[in-house]
């Protein structure tokens, strides 16, 4: 798939905080840097990560226990500054449910006017779905923020973290606090994880808007 078909509807997720730079020598990525807290920081390239080039896109393939996580970075302006565009979980054939993610379709970093599937991860700007019925998939156990959940747009909140959360009861067991912070709703799961939903006091959310996959 070429990202060019998609990038205008999904956006690139690009902003000042989620930028990457890749040093490329002889067709291979030799260094990865991430813009973090106002400066470039080198990212360790782990042995279980493989970077490849596809046109001008950089593809990171991360080998996990029960599958692969494929992340695409794009540089639409051609200025050497990349943004994370999408990710996809490709389970191994022996993957077991529960403690592995379930959603295998491509998840984007930023939504547009259409119905979008979005990856929600810690350490990123609030996930934005935009107009349309968007599916926010929480992919990681950590502190995440969703910027524009709207009940009346039939947006969905999906827990798919590979943590064995497969029912509302599983989630409730892990919840240590559920509170309003102004117009924002915070679901706290100990010190290690939380889901903050900005503005949902007015935008609305119901238990029926949630799916519990893993
Ligand atoms: Ca959308
Ligand atoms: Ca939406």
Tab-separated table of C-alpha atoms and ligand atoms in Angstrom:
chain	number	residue	atom	x	y	z
A	1	UNK	CA	0.000	0.000	0.000
A	2	UNK	CA	1.246	3.450	-0.790
A	3	UNK	CA	0.655	5.965	1.941
A	4	UNK	CA	0.051	8.661	-0.635
A	5	UNK	CA	-3.485	7.426	-1.211
A	6	UNK	CA	-4.257	7.687	2.455
A	7	UNK	CA	-2.232	10.494	3.880
A	8	UNK	CA	-4.669	13.247	3.087
A	9	UNK	CA	-7.639	11.596	4.710
A	10	UNK	CA	-5.789	10.259	7.716
A	11	UNK	CA	-3.264	13.024	8.165
A	12	UNK	CA	0.247	12.167	9.197
A	13	UNK	CA	-0.015	12.632	12.924
A	14	UNK	CA	2.743	15.131	12.443
A	15	UNK	CA	3.317	17.795	15.004
A	16	UNK	CA	6.206	19.244	16.917
A	17	UNK	CA	6.335	16.496	19.487
A	18	UNK	CA	6.248	13.277	17.484
A	19	UNK	CA	9.013	13.762	14.933
A	20	UNK	CA	11.704	11.315	13.898
A	21	UNK	CA	14.928	11.497	11.908
A	22	UNK	CA	16.565	8.530	10.214
A	23	UNK	CA	20.182	8.400	9.079
A	24	UNK	CA	20.194	6.290	5.945
A	25	UNK	CA	23.400	4.896	4.464
A	26	UNK	CA	23.514	2.599	1.430
A	27	UNK	CA	19.794	1.980	1.681
A	28	UNK	CA	19.895	1.032	5.362
A	29	UNK	CA	18.769	2.939	8.436
A	30	UNK	CA	21.831	3.335	10.652
A	31	UNK	CA	20.511	5.770	13.248
A	32	UNK	CA	17.112	6.752	14.620
A	33	UNK	CA	16.464	9.977	16.475
A	34	UNK	CA	13.292	11.157	18.136
A	35	UNK	CA	12.358	14.733	18.975
A	36	UNK	CA	11.756	14.572	22.679
A	37	UNK	CA	11.334	17.392	25.170
A	38	UNK	CA	12.871	19.990	22.892
A	39	UNK	CA	15.863	18.097	21.555
A	40	UNK	CA	16.866	15.177	19.357
A	41	UNK	CA	17.567	11.973	21.192
A	42	UNK	CA	19.046	8.850	19.665
A	43	UNK	CA	16.800	5.836	19.935
A	44	UNK	CA	18.391	2.509	20.615
A	45	UNK	CA	17.944	0.152	17.705
A	46	UNK	CA	17.178	-3.146	19.366
A	47	UNK	CA	18.140	-6.484	17.855
A	48	UNK	CA	14.466	-7.401	17.497
A	49	UNK	CA	13.786	-4.303	15.364
A	50	UNK	CA	14.371	-4.211	11.624
A	51	UNK	CA	14.165	-0.990	9.609
A	52	UNK	CA	13.518	-1.125	5.883
A	53	UNK	CA	12.789	1.485	3.230
A	54	UNK	CA	9.744	1.507	0.979
A	55	UNK	CA	9.989	4.403	-1.423
A	56	UNK	CA	10.487	7.371	0.879
A	57	UNK	CA	8.756	5.626	3.797
A	58	UNK	CA	10.633	3.981	6.647
A	59	UNK	CA	9.156	0.733	7.935
A	60	UNK	CA	10.009	-0.606	11.375
A	61	UNK	CA	9.282	-4.269	11.997
A	62	UNK	CA	9.435	-5.271	15.631
A	63	UNK	CA	9.536	-8.952	16.469
A	64	UNK	CA	7.366	-9.700	19.490
A	65	UNK	CA	6.757	-13.010	21.221
A	66	UNK	CA	3.607	-13.866	19.306
A	67	UNK	CA	3.897	-11.788	16.166
A	68	UNK	CA	5.249	-8.672	14.546
A	69	UNK	CA	4.438	-4.999	14.932
A	70	UNK	CA	4.935	-3.056	11.715
A	71	UNK	CA	5.200	0.735	11.986
A	72	UNK	CA	5.317	3.090	9.023
A	73	UNK	CA	6.972	6.516	9.176
A	74	UNK	CA	6.394	9.071	6.438
A	75	UNK	CA	8.080	12.273	5.318
A	76	UNK	CA	5.456	14.018	3.154
A	77	UNK	CA	7.412	17.276	2.915
A	78	UNK	CA	10.636	15.523	1.967
A	79	UNK	CA	12.570	17.534	4.533
A	80	UNK	CA	13.972	14.572	6.446
A	81	UNK	CA	11.500	14.946	9.305
A	82	UNK	CA	9.354	11.857	9.660
A	83	UNK	CA	6.129	11.255	11.532
A	84	UNK	CA	4.619	7.960	12.584
A	85	UNK	CA	1.823	7.252	10.123
A	86	UNK	CA	0.415	3.840	10.955
A	87	UNK	CA	1.009	0.569	12.732
A	88	UNK	CA	-0.199	-2.970	12.266
A	89	UNK	CA	-0.073	-6.049	14.458
A	90	UNK	CA	0.617	-9.252	12.527
A	91	UNK	CA	0.166	-12.226	14.842
A	92	UNK	CA	2.196	-15.392	14.438
A	93	UNK	CA	0.179	-18.474	13.550
A	94	UNK	CA	0.642	-19.816	17.086
A	95	UNK	CA	-0.531	-16.587	18.691
A	96	UNK	CA	-2.793	-17.112	21.666
A	97	UNK	CA	-5.560	-14.703	22.582
A	98	UNK	CA	-5.851	-12.817	25.812
A	99	UNK	CA	-2.300	-11.672	26.370
A	100	UNK	CA	-1.689	-10.629	22.763
A	101	UNK	CA	-3.399	-7.856	20.783
A	102	UNK	CA	-6.384	-8.882	18.695
A	103	UNK	CA	-6.809	-6.032	16.201
A	104	UNK	CA	-4.790	-6.783	13.070
A	105	UNK	CA	-5.959	-4.023	10.776
A	106	UNK	CA	-3.853	-0.965	10.124
A	107	UNK	CA	-4.172	1.656	12.851
A	108	UNK	CA	-3.388	5.251	12.000
A	109	UNK	CA	-1.761	7.938	14.076
A	110	UNK	CA	-4.258	10.652	13.183
A	111	UNK	CA	-7.849	10.616	12.008
A	112	UNK	CA	-9.559	12.663	9.343
A	113	UNK	CA	-13.142	13.338	8.267
A	114	UNK	CA	-13.885	9.666	7.597
A	115	UNK	CA	-14.231	6.669	9.923
A	116	UNK	CA	-10.756	5.903	11.207
A	117	UNK	CA	-9.015	3.259	13.284
A	118	UNK	CA	-6.446	4.885	15.530
A	119	UNK	CA	-3.577	3.571	17.606
A	120	UNK	CA	-3.537	5.061	21.089
A	121	UNK	CA	-0.175	4.834	22.826
A	122	UNK	CA	1.561	6.474	25.763
A	123	UNK	CA	4.020	9.301	25.242
A	124	UNK	CA	2.158	10.755	22.298
A	125	UNK	CA	-0.058	13.741	21.842
A	126	UNK	CA	-3.760	13.155	22.521
A	127	UNK	CA	-5.173	10.768	19.908
A	128	UNK	CA	-7.505	12.597	17.522
A	129	UNK	CA	-10.120	10.893	15.389
A	130	UNK	CA	-11.767	13.930	13.837
A	131	UNK	CA	-15.202	13.648	12.273
A	132	UNK	CA	-16.784	10.283	11.572
A	133	UNK	CA	-17.119	7.133	13.626
A	134	UNK	CA	-13.624	6.531	14.908
A	135	UNK	CA	-12.241	3.540	16.740
A	136	UNK	CA	-9.620	4.393	19.345
A	137	UNK	CA	-7.554	1.278	20.036
A	138	UNK	CA	-5.486	1.454	23.222
A	139	UNK	CA	-2.429	-0.622	22.304
A	140	UNK	CA	-0.227	-0.339	25.319
A	141	UNK	CA	-0.357	-0.482	29.083
A	142	UNK	CA	0.584	3.084	30.016
A	143	UNK	CA	-0.779	6.599	30.385
A	144	UNK	CA	-2.720	7.528	27.258
A	145	UNK	CA	-4.896	10.493	26.283
A	146	UNK	CA	-7.755	10.564	23.788
A	147	UNK	CA	-8.481	14.050	22.535
A	148	UNK	CA	-11.863	13.942	20.807
A	149	UNK	CA	-14.042	10.988	21.754
A	150	UNK	CA	-17.654	11.687	20.690
A	151	UNK	CA	-20.477	9.380	21.671
A	152	UNK	CA	-22.875	10.846	19.097
A	153	UNK	CA	-20.371	10.137	16.287
A	154	UNK	CA	-20.434	6.460	17.315
A	155	UNK	CA	-16.756	6.612	18.233
A	156	UNK	CA	-15.511	3.478	19.971
A	157	UNK	CA	-12.963	2.905	22.718
A	158	UNK	CA	-11.195	-0.445	22.368
A	159	UNK	CA	-8.920	-1.982	24.985
A	160	UNK	CA	-6.427	-4.137	23.080
A	161	UNK	CA	-3.238	-3.937	25.108
A	162	UNK	CA	-2.231	-7.577	25.274
A	163	UNK	CA	-3.013	-7.492	29.005
A	164	UNK	CA	-5.836	-9.973	29.185
A	165	UNK	CA	-8.579	-7.351	29.554
A	166	UNK	CA	-11.377	-9.199	27.771
A	167	UNK	CA	-14.464	-7.955	29.545
A	168	UNK	CA	-15.809	-4.986	31.435
A	169	UNK	CA	-15.263	-7.019	34.618
A	170	UNK	CA	-11.566	-7.448	33.721
A	171	UNK	CA	-11.259	-3.683	33.334
A	172	UNK	CA	-13.139	-2.899	36.524
A	173	UNK	CA	-10.835	-5.266	38.430
A	174	UNK	CA	-7.861	-3.232	37.304
A	175	UNK	CA	-9.400	0.179	37.855
A	176	UNK	CA	-8.064	1.942	40.903
A	177	UNK	CA	-9.893	5.196	40.300
A	178	UNK	CA	-12.503	6.647	37.984
A	179	UNK	CA	-12.882	10.394	38.255
A	180	UNK	CA	-13.770	13.615	36.538
A	181	UNK	CA	-11.061	16.197	36.094
A	182	UNK	CA	-13.015	19.179	34.906
A	183	UNK	CA	-14.692	17.960	31.701
A	184	UNK	CA	-12.219	15.090	31.301
A	185	UNK	CA	-12.738	11.524	32.446
A	186	UNK	CA	-9.805	9.597	33.907
A	187	UNK	CA	-9.747	5.806	34.177
A	188	UNK	CA	-6.818	5.016	36.424
A	189	UNK	CA	-5.246	1.570	36.600
A	190	UNK	CA	-2.657	1.916	39.313
A	191	UNK	CA	0.451	4.039	38.821
A	192	UNK	CA	1.357	2.381	35.565
A	193	UNK	CA	-1.629	2.989	33.342
A	194	UNK	CA	-4.531	5.330	32.767
A	195	UNK	CA	-6.868	6.417	30.017
A	196	UNK	CA	-7.810	10.083	29.944
A	197	UNK	CA	-10.724	11.128	27.742
A	198	UNK	CA	-10.679	14.847	27.114
A	199	UNK	CA	-13.960	16.721	27.034
A	200	UNK	CA	-16.238	13.700	27.312
A	201	UNK	CA	-18.431	15.390	29.890
A	202	UNK	CA	-19.970	17.216	26.930
A	203	UNK	CA	-19.035	14.812	24.109
A	204	UNK	CA	-20.416	11.803	25.938
A	205	UNK	CA	-19.305	8.232	26.468
A	206	UNK	CA	-21.121	5.090	27.579
A	207	UNK	CA	-20.017	1.616	28.566
A	208	UNK	CA	-21.659	0.415	25.331
A	209	UNK	CA	-19.095	2.476	23.425
A	210	UNK	CA	-16.279	0.210	24.683
A	211	UNK	CA	-14.840	-3.097	23.506
A	212	UNK	CA	-12.552	-5.284	25.586
A	213	UNK	CA	-10.301	-7.408	23.389
A	214	UNK	CA	-7.121	-8.060	25.309
B	1	LIG	CA1	-12.435	10.364	11.680
B	2	LIG	CA1	-14.990	10.933	15.624
